[in-house]
PDB file of C-alpha atoms in Angstrom:
ATOM      1  CA  MET A  25     -18.247  32.871  81.273  1.00 43.00           C
ATOM      2  CA  SER A  26     -17.502  35.615  83.815  1.00 48.00           C
ATOM      3  CA  LYS A  27     -15.458  38.785  83.921  1.00 55.00           C
ATOM      4  CA  LEU A  28     -13.727  37.255  86.956  1.00 81.00           C
ATOM      5  CA  LEU A  29     -13.288  33.555  86.133  1.00 92.00           C
ATOM      6  CA  THR A  30     -13.289  31.472  82.981  1.00 93.00           C
ATOM      7  CA  ALA A  31     -15.427  28.351  82.682  1.00 93.00           C
ATOM      8  CA  ALA A  32     -12.384  26.147  83.308  1.00 95.00           C
ATOM      9  CA  GLN A  33     -11.478  28.132  86.429  1.00 96.00           C
ATOM     10  CA  LEU A  34     -15.068  28.179  87.651  1.00 96.00           C
ATOM     11  CA  THR A  35     -15.331  24.384  87.450  1.00 97.00           C
ATOM     12  CA  GLY A  36     -11.942  23.645  89.024  1.00 97.00           C
ATOM     13  CA  GLN A  37     -10.292  22.235  85.922  1.00 97.00           C
ATOM     14  CA  VAL A  38      -7.363  24.690  85.932  1.00 97.00           C
ATOM     15  CA  GLU A  39      -5.430  26.554  88.620  1.00 96.00           C
ATOM     16  CA  SER A  40      -4.321  29.640  86.689  1.00 96.00           C
ATOM     17  CA  HIS A  41      -6.367  31.960  88.922  1.00 96.00           C
ATOM     18  CA  LEU A  42      -4.599  30.972  92.146  1.00 98.00           C
ATOM     19  CA  VAL A  43      -1.602  31.810  94.298  1.00 98.00           C
ATOM     20  CA  THR A  44      -0.007  29.430  96.784  1.00 98.00           C
ATOM     21  CA  LEU A  45       0.222  30.455 100.439  1.00 97.00           C
ATOM     22  CA  ALA A  46       3.126  29.623 102.733  1.00 93.00           C
ATOM     23  CA  ASN A  47       1.128  26.746 104.240  1.00 93.00           C
ATOM     24  CA  GLY A  48       0.486  25.248 100.795  1.00 96.00           C
ATOM     25  CA  HIS A  49      -3.144  26.301 100.504  1.00 98.00           C
ATOM     26  CA  ARG A  50      -4.170  27.964  97.244  1.00 98.00           C
ATOM     27  CA  LEU A  51      -6.470  30.954  96.872  1.00 98.00           C
ATOM     28  CA  HIS A  52      -7.425  33.687  94.455  1.00 97.00           C
ATOM     29  CA  PRO A  53      -4.853  36.503  94.983  1.00 97.00           C
ATOM     30  CA  GLU A  54      -7.439  38.958  96.306  1.00 96.00           C
ATOM     31  CA  ALA A  55      -8.889  36.376  98.668  1.00 97.00           C
ATOM     32  CA  ALA A  56      -5.396  35.505  99.889  1.00 98.00           C
ATOM     33  CA  ALA A  57      -4.595  39.133 100.694  1.00 98.00           C
ATOM     34  CA  ALA A  58      -7.909  39.610 102.496  1.00 98.00           C
ATOM     35  CA  PHE A  59      -7.478  36.414 104.500  1.00 98.00           C
ATOM     36  CA  ALA A  60      -4.058  37.566 105.706  1.00 98.00           C
ATOM     37  CA  LEU A  61      -5.719  40.684 107.137  1.00 98.00           C
ATOM     38  CA  LEU A  62      -8.491  38.664 108.778  1.00 98.00           C
ATOM     39  CA  GLN A  63      -5.887  36.326 110.212  1.00 98.00           C
ATOM     40  CA  GLN A  64      -4.011  39.263 111.732  1.00 98.00           C
ATOM     41  CA  ASP A  65      -7.196  40.563 113.341  1.00 98.00           C
ATOM     42  CA  ALA A  66      -7.970  37.100 114.696  1.00 98.00           C
ATOM     43  CA  SER A  67      -4.501  36.816 116.174  1.00 98.00           C
ATOM     44  CA  ALA A  68      -4.930  40.134 117.967  1.00 98.00           C
ATOM     45  CA  ALA A  69      -8.176  38.765 119.427  1.00 98.00           C
ATOM     46  CA  GLY A  70      -6.456  35.600 120.691  1.00 98.00           C
ATOM     47  CA  PHE A  71      -7.306  33.174 117.906  1.00 98.00           C
ATOM     48  CA  GLU A  72      -5.117  31.238 115.480  1.00 98.00           C
ATOM     49  CA  LEU A  73      -7.286  31.373 112.381  1.00 98.00           C
ATOM     50  CA  ALA A  74      -6.259  28.468 110.170  1.00 98.00           C
ATOM     51  CA  ILE A  75      -7.438  26.993 106.877  1.00 98.00           C
ATOM     52  CA  ALA A  76      -8.579  23.387 106.740  1.00 98.00           C
ATOM     53  CA  SER A  77      -9.562  23.495 103.061  1.00 97.00           C
ATOM     54  CA  SER A  78      -9.057  26.069 100.312  1.00 98.00           C
ATOM     55  CA  PHE A  79      -8.972  25.437  96.555  1.00 98.00           C
ATOM     56  CA  ARG A  80     -10.210  22.011  95.568  1.00 97.00           C
ATOM     57  CA  SER A  81      -9.771  20.785  92.019  1.00 98.00           C
ATOM     58  CA  TYR A  82     -12.458  19.152  89.913  1.00 98.00           C
ATOM     59  CA  ASP A  83     -10.661  15.804  90.140  1.00 97.00           C
ATOM     60  CA  ARG A  84     -10.495  16.028  93.938  1.00 97.00           C
ATOM     61  CA  GLN A  85     -14.188  16.903  94.197  1.00 98.00           C
ATOM     62  CA  LEU A  86     -15.009  14.028  91.856  1.00 97.00           C
ATOM     63  CA  ALA A  87     -13.100  11.612  94.090  1.00 97.00           C
ATOM     64  CA  ILE A  88     -14.957  12.853  97.172  1.00 97.00           C
ATOM     65  CA  PHE A  89     -18.358  12.691  95.505  1.00 97.00           C
ATOM     66  CA  ASN A  90     -17.828   9.270  93.939  1.00 97.00           C
ATOM     67  CA  GLY A  91     -16.374   7.912  97.174  1.00 97.00           C
ATOM     68  CA  LYS A  92     -19.570   8.832  98.973  1.00 97.00           C
ATOM     69  CA  ALA A  93     -21.798   7.603  96.155  1.00 96.00           C
ATOM     70  CA  CYS A  94     -20.225   4.135  96.230  1.00 94.00           C
ATOM     71  CA  CYS A  95     -20.139   4.016 100.061  1.00 92.00           C
ATOM     72  CA  GLN A  96     -16.345   4.130 100.320  1.00 94.00           C
ATOM     73  CA  ARG A  97     -16.505   7.443 102.214  1.00 95.00           C
ATOM     74  CA  PRO A  98     -18.899   8.148 105.099  1.00 94.00           C
ATOM     75  CA  VAL A  99     -21.808  10.507 104.530  1.00 94.00           C
ATOM     76  CA  HIS A 100     -22.929  12.543 107.542  1.00 89.00           C
ATOM     77  CA  ASP A 101     -26.165  14.317 108.284  1.00 85.00           C
ATOM     78  CA  GLU A 102     -26.528  17.768 109.866  1.00 82.00           C
ATOM     79  CA  ARG A 103     -26.294  16.218 113.353  1.00 81.00           C
ATOM     80  CA  GLY A 104     -22.934  14.710 112.476  1.00 80.00           C
ATOM     81  CA  GLN A 105     -24.339  11.168 112.361  1.00 87.00           C
ATOM     82  CA  VAL A 106     -23.249   8.698 109.687  1.00 91.00           C
ATOM     83  CA  VAL A 107     -25.987   8.061 107.126  1.00 94.00           C
ATOM     84  CA  ASP A 108     -26.765   4.431 106.258  1.00 94.00           C
ATOM     85  CA  MET A 109     -26.438   4.833 102.499  1.00 94.00           C
ATOM     86  CA  ASN A 110     -27.295   1.194 101.854  1.00 92.00           C
ATOM     87  CA  ALA A 111     -30.793   1.888 103.145  1.00 95.00           C
ATOM     88  CA  LEU A 112     -31.420   4.657 100.601  1.00 94.00           C
ATOM     89  CA  ASN A 113     -32.471   4.620  96.980  1.00 95.00           C
ATOM     90  CA  SER A 114     -30.402   6.460  94.356  1.00 94.00           C
ATOM     91  CA  MET A 115     -32.218   9.795  94.626  1.00 93.00           C
ATOM     92  CA  GLU A 116     -32.062   9.681  98.428  1.00 94.00           C
ATOM     93  CA  LYS A 117     -28.329   8.947  98.258  1.00 95.00           C
ATOM     94  CA  LEU A 118     -27.835  11.967  96.002  1.00 96.00           C
ATOM     95  CA  ALA A 119     -29.721  14.263  98.375  1.00 95.00           C
ATOM     96  CA  ALA A 120     -27.739  12.965 101.368  1.00 96.00           C
ATOM     97  CA  ILE A 121     -24.414  13.605  99.626  1.00 97.00           C
ATOM     98  CA  LEU A 122     -25.367  17.080  98.426  1.00 97.00           C
ATOM     99  CA  ARG A 123     -26.181  18.269 101.950  1.00 94.00           C
ATOM    100  CA  PHE A 124     -22.447  18.624 102.621  1.00 92.00           C
ATOM    101  CA  SER A 125     -20.619  17.804  99.370  1.00 95.00           C
ATOM    102  CA  ALA A 126     -20.954  19.705  96.105  1.00 96.00           C
ATOM    103  CA  LEU A 127     -21.339  18.258  92.648  1.00 97.00           C
ATOM    104  CA  PRO A 128     -17.992  18.022  90.859  1.00 97.00           C
ATOM    105  CA  GLY A 129     -17.602  21.266  88.922  1.00 97.00           C
ATOM    106  CA  ALA A 130     -20.054  23.069  91.199  1.00 97.00           C
ATOM    107  CA  SER A 131     -17.994  23.430  94.373  1.00 97.00           C
ATOM    108  CA  ARG A 132     -17.321  26.979  95.565  1.00 97.00           C
ATOM    109  CA  HIS A 133     -13.882  25.680  96.533  1.00 98.00           C
ATOM    110  CA  HIS A 134     -13.034  25.528  92.815  1.00 98.00           C
ATOM    111  CA  TRP A 135     -13.007  29.326  92.675  1.00 97.00           C
ATOM    112  CA  GLY A 136     -10.175  29.983  95.126  1.00 98.00           C
ATOM    113  CA  THR A 137     -12.484  32.261  97.100  1.00 98.00           C
ATOM    114  CA  ASP A 138     -13.865  29.842  99.673  1.00 98.00           C
ATOM    115  CA  ILE A 139     -12.215  28.333 102.723  1.00 98.00           C
ATOM    116  CA  ASP A 140     -13.057  26.100 105.667  1.00 98.00           C
ATOM    117  CA  VAL A 141     -11.552  27.543 108.853  1.00 98.00           C
ATOM    118  CA  TYR A 142     -10.876  26.624 112.480  1.00 98.00           C
ATOM    119  CA  ASP A 143      -8.990  27.913 115.516  1.00 98.00           C
ATOM    120  CA  ALA A 144      -5.714  26.014 115.710  1.00 98.00           C
ATOM    121  CA  ALA A 145      -4.976  27.498 119.147  1.00 98.00           C
ATOM    122  CA  ALA A 146      -8.096  25.866 120.601  1.00 98.00           C
ATOM    123  CA  MET A 147      -7.152  22.338 119.565  1.00 97.00           C
ATOM    124  CA  PRO A 148      -5.692  19.985 122.187  1.00 95.00           C
ATOM    125  CA  ALA A 149      -2.694  17.858 121.234  1.00 93.00           C
ATOM    126  CA  ALA A 150      -3.593  15.021 118.848  1.00 94.00           C
ATOM    127  CA  TYR A 151      -7.080  16.461 118.286  1.00 97.00           C
ATOM    128  CA  GLN A 152      -8.608  15.274 115.002  1.00 96.00           C
ATOM    129  CA  LEU A 153     -10.354  18.113 113.197  1.00 97.00           C
ATOM    130  CA  GLN A 154     -13.799  17.094 111.949  1.00 93.00           C
ATOM    131  CA  LEU A 155     -15.415  20.271 110.582  1.00 93.00           C
ATOM    132  CA  SER A 156     -18.648  19.069 112.117  1.00 92.00           C
ATOM    133  CA  PRO A 157     -21.720  20.836 113.537  1.00 91.00           C
ATOM    134  CA  GLU A 158     -20.697  19.673 117.014  1.00 93.00           C
ATOM    135  CA  GLU A 159     -17.402  21.585 116.822  1.00 96.00           C
ATOM    136  CA  VAL A 160     -19.104  24.926 116.156  1.00 96.00           C
ATOM    137  CA  ALA A 161     -22.143  24.523 118.421  1.00 95.00           C
ATOM    138  CA  PRO A 162     -22.625  26.882 121.397  1.00 97.00           C
ATOM    139  CA  GLY A 163     -19.963  26.118 123.990  1.00 97.00           C
ATOM    140  CA  ALA A 164     -18.006  23.837 121.634  1.00 98.00           C
ATOM    141  CA  ILE A 165     -14.324  24.019 120.810  1.00 98.00           C
ATOM    142  CA  PHE A 166     -14.591  26.517 117.934  1.00 98.00           C
ATOM    143  CA  ASP A 167     -17.630  28.448 119.142  1.00 98.00           C
ATOM    144  CA  PRO A 168     -15.565  31.419 120.439  1.00 98.00           C
ATOM    145  CA  LEU A 169     -13.893  31.874 117.051  1.00 98.00           C
ATOM    146  CA  HIS A 170     -17.203  31.821 115.213  1.00 98.00           C
ATOM    147  CA  ARG A 171     -18.879  34.208 117.619  1.00 98.00           C
ATOM    148  CA  TRP A 172     -15.951  36.574 117.013  1.00 98.00           C
ATOM    149  CA  LEU A 173     -16.395  36.111 113.245  1.00 98.00           C
ATOM    150  CA  ASP A 174     -20.111  36.840 113.647  1.00 97.00           C
ATOM    151  CA  ARG A 175     -19.305  40.173 115.266  1.00 97.00           C
ATOM    152  CA  ARG A 176     -16.775  41.060 112.572  1.00 97.00           C
ATOM    153  CA  MET A 177     -19.198  40.207 109.765  1.00 97.00           C
ATOM    154  CA  ASN A 178     -22.046  42.113 111.373  1.00 96.00           C
ATOM    155  CA  ALA A 179     -19.792  45.147 111.680  1.00 96.00           C
ATOM    156  CA  ALA A 180     -18.519  44.813 108.064  1.00 95.00           C
ATOM    157  CA  GLN A 181     -15.016  44.233 109.443  1.00 97.00           C
ATOM    158  CA  SER A 182     -14.404  40.740 108.061  1.00 98.00           C
ATOM    159  CA  HIS A 183     -12.375  41.925 105.044  1.00 97.00           C
ATOM    160  CA  GLY A 184     -15.018  40.644 102.632  1.00 97.00           C
ATOM    161  CA  PHE A 185     -15.482  37.171 104.103  1.00 98.00           C
ATOM    162  CA  PHE A 186     -19.009  35.976 104.860  1.00 98.00           C
ATOM    163  CA  ARG A 187     -20.848  32.675 105.258  1.00 97.00           C
ATOM    164  CA  PRO A 188     -22.766  31.472 102.165  1.00 97.00           C
ATOM    165  CA  TYR A 189     -24.222  28.613 104.226  1.00 96.00           C
ATOM    166  CA  ALA A 190     -25.159  30.468 107.395  1.00 95.00           C
ATOM    167  CA  GLU A 191     -28.789  29.326 107.213  1.00 93.00           C
ATOM    168  CA  ASP A 192     -30.530  26.126 106.199  1.00 91.00           C
ATOM    169  CA  HIS A 193     -32.728  26.722 103.153  1.00 90.00           C
ATOM    170  CA  GLY A 194     -33.328  23.043 102.521  1.00 90.00           C
ATOM    171  CA  GLY A 195     -30.339  22.496 100.235  1.00 92.00           C
ATOM    172  CA  VAL A 196     -26.801  22.658 101.608  1.00 94.00           C
ATOM    173  CA  ALA A 197     -26.692  22.250 105.387  1.00 93.00           C
ATOM    174  CA  VAL A 198     -25.425  25.030 107.646  1.00 93.00           C
ATOM    175  CA  GLU A 199     -21.618  25.236 107.568  1.00 96.00           C
ATOM    176  CA  ARG A 200     -20.368  27.887 109.972  1.00 97.00           C
ATOM    177  CA  TRP A 201     -16.791  26.965 109.146  1.00 98.00           C
ATOM    178  CA  HIS A 202     -17.237  27.812 105.449  1.00 98.00           C
ATOM    179  CA  LEU A 203     -16.218  31.389 104.569  1.00 98.00           C
ATOM    180  CA  SER A 204     -16.372  32.992 101.139  1.00 98.00           C
ATOM    181  CA  PHE A 205     -14.630  36.101  99.831  1.00 97.00           C
ATOM    182  CA  ALA A 206     -17.684  37.963  98.581  1.00 96.00           C
ATOM    183  CA  PRO A 207     -16.016  40.627  96.369  1.00 94.00           C
ATOM    184  CA  ILE A 208     -15.052  37.814  93.978  1.00 95.00           C
ATOM    185  CA  SER A 209     -17.491  34.992  94.715  1.00 95.00           C
ATOM    186  CA  GLU A 210     -20.755  36.923  94.934  1.00 93.00           C
ATOM    187  CA  GLY A 211     -22.879  35.974  91.956  1.00 89.00           C
ATOM    188  CA  LEU A 212     -20.527  33.395  90.438  1.00 91.00           C
ATOM    189  CA  GLU A 213     -22.969  30.583  91.161  1.00 89.00           C
ATOM    190  CA  THR A 214     -25.536  32.286  88.945  1.00 88.00           C
ATOM    191  CA  VAL A 215     -23.321  31.863  85.868  1.00 88.00           C
ATOM    192  CA  LEU A 216     -22.662  28.197  86.588  1.00 90.00           C
ATOM    193  CA  ASP A 217     -25.418  26.691  84.456  1.00 91.00           C
ATOM    194  CA  ALA A 218     -26.389  23.122  83.564  1.00 93.00           C
ATOM    195  CA  SER A 219     -24.604  23.219  80.221  1.00 93.00           C
ATOM    196  CA  THR A 220     -21.305  24.271  81.787  1.00 92.00           C
ATOM    197  CA  LEU A 221     -21.504  21.488  84.353  1.00 94.00           C
ATOM    198  CA  GLN A 222     -22.439  18.791  81.870  1.00 93.00           C
ATOM    199  CA  GLN A 223     -19.539  19.725  79.609  1.00 91.00           C
ATOM    200  CA  CYS A 224     -17.012  19.118  82.373  1.00 92.00           C
ATOM    201  CA  TRP A 225     -18.390  15.744  83.476  1.00 93.00           C
ATOM    202  CA  GLY A 226     -16.949  12.537  82.149  1.00 86.00           C
ATOM    203  CA  ASP A 227     -18.422   9.068  82.267  1.00 89.00           C
ATOM    204  CA  GLU A 228     -16.767   8.474  85.633  1.00 94.00           C
ATOM    205  CA  LEU A 229     -19.284  10.636  87.555  1.00 96.00           C
ATOM    206  CA  LEU A 230     -21.526   8.338  89.614  1.00 96.00           C
ATOM    207  CA  LEU A 231     -25.284   8.953  89.943  1.00 95.00           C
ATOM    208  CA  ARG A 232     -25.089  10.912  86.706  1.00 93.00           C
ATOM    209  CA  GLU A 233     -28.486   9.727  85.479  1.00 92.00           C
ATOM    210  CA  GLU A 234     -30.134  10.768  88.738  1.00 93.00           C
ATOM    211  CA  ILE A 235     -28.414  14.154  88.580  1.00 95.00           C
ATOM    212  CA  ALA A 236     -29.465  14.740  84.973  1.00 92.00           C
ATOM    213  CA  LYS A 237     -33.121  14.048  85.794  1.00 91.00           C
ATOM    214  CA  ASP A 238     -33.353  17.107  88.013  1.00 91.00           C
ATOM    215  CA  LEU A 239     -30.244  19.154  87.274  1.00 94.00           C
ATOM    216  CA  GLU A 240     -31.884  22.580  87.140  1.00 94.00           C
ATOM    217  CA  ALA A 241     -33.574  22.017  90.497  1.00 95.00           C
ATOM    218  CA  ILE A 242     -30.300  20.724  91.959  1.00 95.00           C
ATOM    219  CA  ILE A 243     -28.530  23.885  90.820  1.00 95.00           C
ATOM    220  CA  ASP A 244     -31.236  26.044  92.373  1.00 94.00           C
ATOM    221  CA  SER A 245     -31.149  24.161  95.684  1.00 95.00           C
ATOM    222  CA  TYR A 246     -27.513  23.166  96.088  1.00 94.00           C
ATOM    223  CA  VAL A 247     -25.425  25.578  93.982  1.00 94.00           C
ATOM    224  CA  LYS A 248     -27.090  28.987  94.140  1.00 94.00           C
ATOM    225  CA  VAL A 249     -27.117  30.827  97.440  1.00 93.00           C
ATOM    226  CA  PRO A 250     -29.940  33.185  98.423  1.00 90.00           C
ATOM    227  CA  LYS A 251     -29.470  36.899  97.908  1.00 87.00           C
ATOM    228  CA  GLY A 252     -28.423  38.706 101.044  1.00 89.00           C
ATOM    229  CA  TRP A 253     -25.912  36.057 102.170  1.00 93.00           C
ATOM    230  CA  CYS A 254     -23.356  38.841 102.533  1.00 91.00           C
ATOM    231  CA  SER A 255     -23.926  42.418 103.653  1.00 81.00           C
ATOM    232  CA  MET A 256     -21.669  43.967 101.029  1.00 72.00           C
ATOM    233  CA  PHE A 257     -24.113  43.971  98.118  1.00 63.00           C
TER     234      PHE A 257
END
């Protein structure tokens, strides 16, 4: 499948490519080492760079996706508002889910290279982390951290971490909190084809018929990221 990850690793079905950090999060060894360096730099700048989400297994992604598809989990739009899923048809429901949640087997979090981050030092007591657009907007609670990350990335001093969803291209919504370790992750989405995804899906995947109708287009819009998302290549 790839010189870096096997098909089972790429789709989150095994964890043999990961190491466990002291906080319990799991990452690819190279991503873990690079994140430790970025974390040290952030600390020196006055931030407590923390991970909200790291590796996510296929089964976990399936539970998230199905929970949203059957309206047991809320689906939000890019403004952070809850989407009324009952008012949508099946294809509209699929598009709403895919704005912020990947297809099972297609999540970058399967690879151990991608993380969702926040500044733990900026959080008041009892604050409930949302990972929402409001939290990273100009002047918001995590805006200083992300402006600092912007400067580091622009100067090629982010230890290989960049944002795959820095811009809205009509597929996945902007996620400033989502960082990816480019030396490993760059190009992996191009080897994740329809056949590989279909082989890992069981009958339990909801909206499967709707997905199958337009799978190639879904991969192009919601799995692949445009070239130039990182400045390293």
